[in-house]
Amino acid sequence: MTNTAQRWVMTSTAEPLMAESFELPSPQAGETVVEVAGCGVCHTDLGFYYDGVRLKHPLPLALGHEISGRIVAAAADVKAEIGSAVIIPAVIPCGVCDLCKRGRFVICSQQKMPGNDIHGGFATHICVPAYGLCPVDEQRLARAGLDLADVAVVADAVTTPYQAVVRSGLGEGDVAIVIGVGGVGGYCAQIAHALGASVIAIDVDQAKLDVISDHGAALCLNSRELDFPALKQAIRGFVKDNGLRSGEWIIFECSGTAAGQQTAFGLLTFGSTLCVVGFTLDKIEVRLSNLMAFDARVLGNWGCEPGHYPAALNLVLDGKIQLLPFVEQRPLREINEVFAAVHSGGIKRRVILVPEQ
Ligand SMILES: [Zn+2]
Ligand SMILES: [Zn+2]
């Protein structure tokens, strides 16, 4: 291992991301150093960079929290095989506080998010807590036709909806409605399908609907073409024609838009569960009493606890979640062009930035 490394740091919202060299730290107690194989570009990164969403760590800071790589160093107290492949959780809980002891890992107040609390994965190397690292079986990875960089998106884009699906209690025979089938929602639809639900996908982007119709969605509805009553009628008709449940729909709001949230709330029916997976600062007006009248519930979801990562990765390695139609690899040195293109909507797939090795 060389002891110099490189990362691309944000210095302000006005300046391009800049490459800087840094000396590889020796891992402190509980830490590992991971050589980055790939790091996904998430809308959260764009929010920090373009919209001035506040970072917890002062600038300059390397962004990026969807990271896969190989352990190249570990503190003496860490049991880790040097050279082994891992996925770094997007949010790393401390594992020892009262919240963690009670299983509330994702709201651990000591949690570390790479690219927010600590330097992130748009780098050749990253120093992270070893807690919660998800091992990757490289033989299964190869059999699935994937490389280590591809599974970077498991940290966040795949695991966030995975936790939402698990929490919803979704199982065989359920009707799942996924609103927004982009980066996160596309995986949400695949996960719900893999776990036995009939999946209805709703989006404003026909191209995204066309992709997901080949990957688990039984019905795709374009909400740019259908107004809300027509949308609801189409769902009712589909459910009836296929002998599916007329209630208890499990609705995943993954668009992170006010319009998507309005649609999601409007689709609540008896016994429904609404999972809020996407984020927006916008507000919507709803009649909250519908929850009471329908005996329905709304669940929030922040990230995913590390304990769910191996099961989510299994779905990927078993081919039940397809990654390749949804991702594209680009060299890390193109980070500024990639950020601009993702921001302007010029790249539809999730970009995974890969450092030159
Ligand atoms: Zn993210
Ligand atoms: Zn904790």
PDB file of C-alpha atoms in Angstrom, residues 87 134 140-141 144 146 151 154 158-159 161-163 165-166 170 186-196 308-324:
ATOM      1  CA  ILE A  87     -19.638  -2.422   1.050  1.00  0.00           C
ATOM      2  CA  CYS A 134     -20.840  -5.716   4.642  1.00  0.00           C
ATOM      3  CA  ARG A 140     -20.679 -14.931  -6.289  1.00  0.00           C
ATOM      4  CA  LEU A 141     -20.108 -11.395  -7.546  1.00  0.00           C
ATOM      5  CA  ALA A 144     -23.578 -12.581 -11.152  1.00  0.00           C
ATOM      6  CA  LEU A 146     -20.822  -7.835 -11.595  1.00  0.00           C
ATOM      7  CA  VAL A 151     -22.307  -3.037  -5.908  1.00  0.00           C
ATOM      8  CA  VAL A 154     -26.131  -1.347  -2.621  1.00  0.00           C
ATOM      9  CA  VAL A 158     -30.664  -0.524  -2.830  1.00  0.00           C
ATOM     10  CA  THR A 159     -30.610  -0.784   0.954  1.00  0.00           C
ATOM     11  CA  PRO A 161     -35.778   0.939  -0.119  1.00  0.00           C
ATOM     12  CA  TYR A 162     -34.902  -2.531   1.203  1.00  0.00           C
ATOM     13  CA  GLN A 163     -35.342  -1.340   4.783  1.00  0.00           C
ATOM     14  CA  VAL A 165     -39.928  -2.759   2.258  1.00  0.00           C
ATOM     15  CA  VAL A 166     -38.930  -4.854   5.289  1.00  0.00           C
ATOM     16  CA  LEU A 170     -44.653  -6.664   2.628  1.00  0.00           C
ATOM     17  CA  GLY A 186     -36.426   1.277  -9.385  1.00  0.00           C
ATOM     18  CA  TYR A 187     -34.786  -0.905  -6.758  1.00  0.00           C
ATOM     19  CA  CYS A 188     -37.823  -0.553  -4.494  1.00  0.00           C
ATOM     20  CA  ALA A 189     -39.974  -2.031  -7.273  1.00  0.00           C
ATOM     21  CA  GLN A 190     -37.523  -4.892  -7.836  1.00  0.00           C
ATOM     22  CA  ILE A 191     -37.273  -5.669  -4.116  1.00  0.00           C
ATOM     23  CA  ALA A 192     -41.060  -5.643  -3.643  1.00  0.00           C
ATOM     24  CA  HIS A 193     -41.396  -7.960  -6.649  1.00  0.00           C
ATOM     25  CA  ALA A 194     -38.637 -10.255  -5.358  1.00  0.00           C
ATOM     26  CA  LEU A 195     -40.451 -10.558  -2.032  1.00  0.00           C
ATOM     27  CA  GLY A 196     -43.689 -11.632  -3.686  1.00  0.00           C
ATOM     28  CA  HIS A 308     -29.998  -5.558   6.532  1.00  0.00           C
ATOM     29  CA  TYR A 309     -27.122  -5.151   4.063  1.00  0.00           C
ATOM     30  CA  PRO A 310     -26.219  -8.845   3.645  1.00  0.00           C
ATOM     31  CA  ALA A 311     -29.833  -9.793   2.809  1.00  0.00           C
ATOM     32  CA  ALA A 312     -30.146  -6.923   0.324  1.00  0.00           C
ATOM     33  CA  LEU A 313     -26.815  -7.872  -1.268  1.00  0.00           C
ATOM     34  CA  ASN A 314     -28.046 -11.485  -1.502  1.00  0.00           C
ATOM     35  CA  LEU A 315     -30.952 -10.378  -3.692  1.00  0.00           C
ATOM     36  CA  VAL A 316     -28.408  -8.711  -5.987  1.00  0.00           C
ATOM     37  CA  LEU A 317     -26.052 -11.707  -6.086  1.00  0.00           C
ATOM     38  CA  ASP A 318     -29.008 -14.068  -6.707  1.00  0.00           C
ATOM     39  CA  GLY A 319     -30.026 -11.932  -9.690  1.00  0.00           C
ATOM     40  CA  LYS A 320     -33.338 -10.935  -8.092  1.00  0.00           C
ATOM     41  CA  ILE A 321     -32.275  -7.303  -8.189  1.00  0.00           C
ATOM     42  CA  GLN A 322     -30.662  -6.270 -11.473  1.00  0.00           C
ATOM     43  CA  LEU A 323     -28.128  -3.454 -11.159  1.00  0.00           C
ATOM     44  CA  LEU A 324     -26.610  -3.179 -14.620  1.00  0.00           C
TER      45      LEU A 324
END
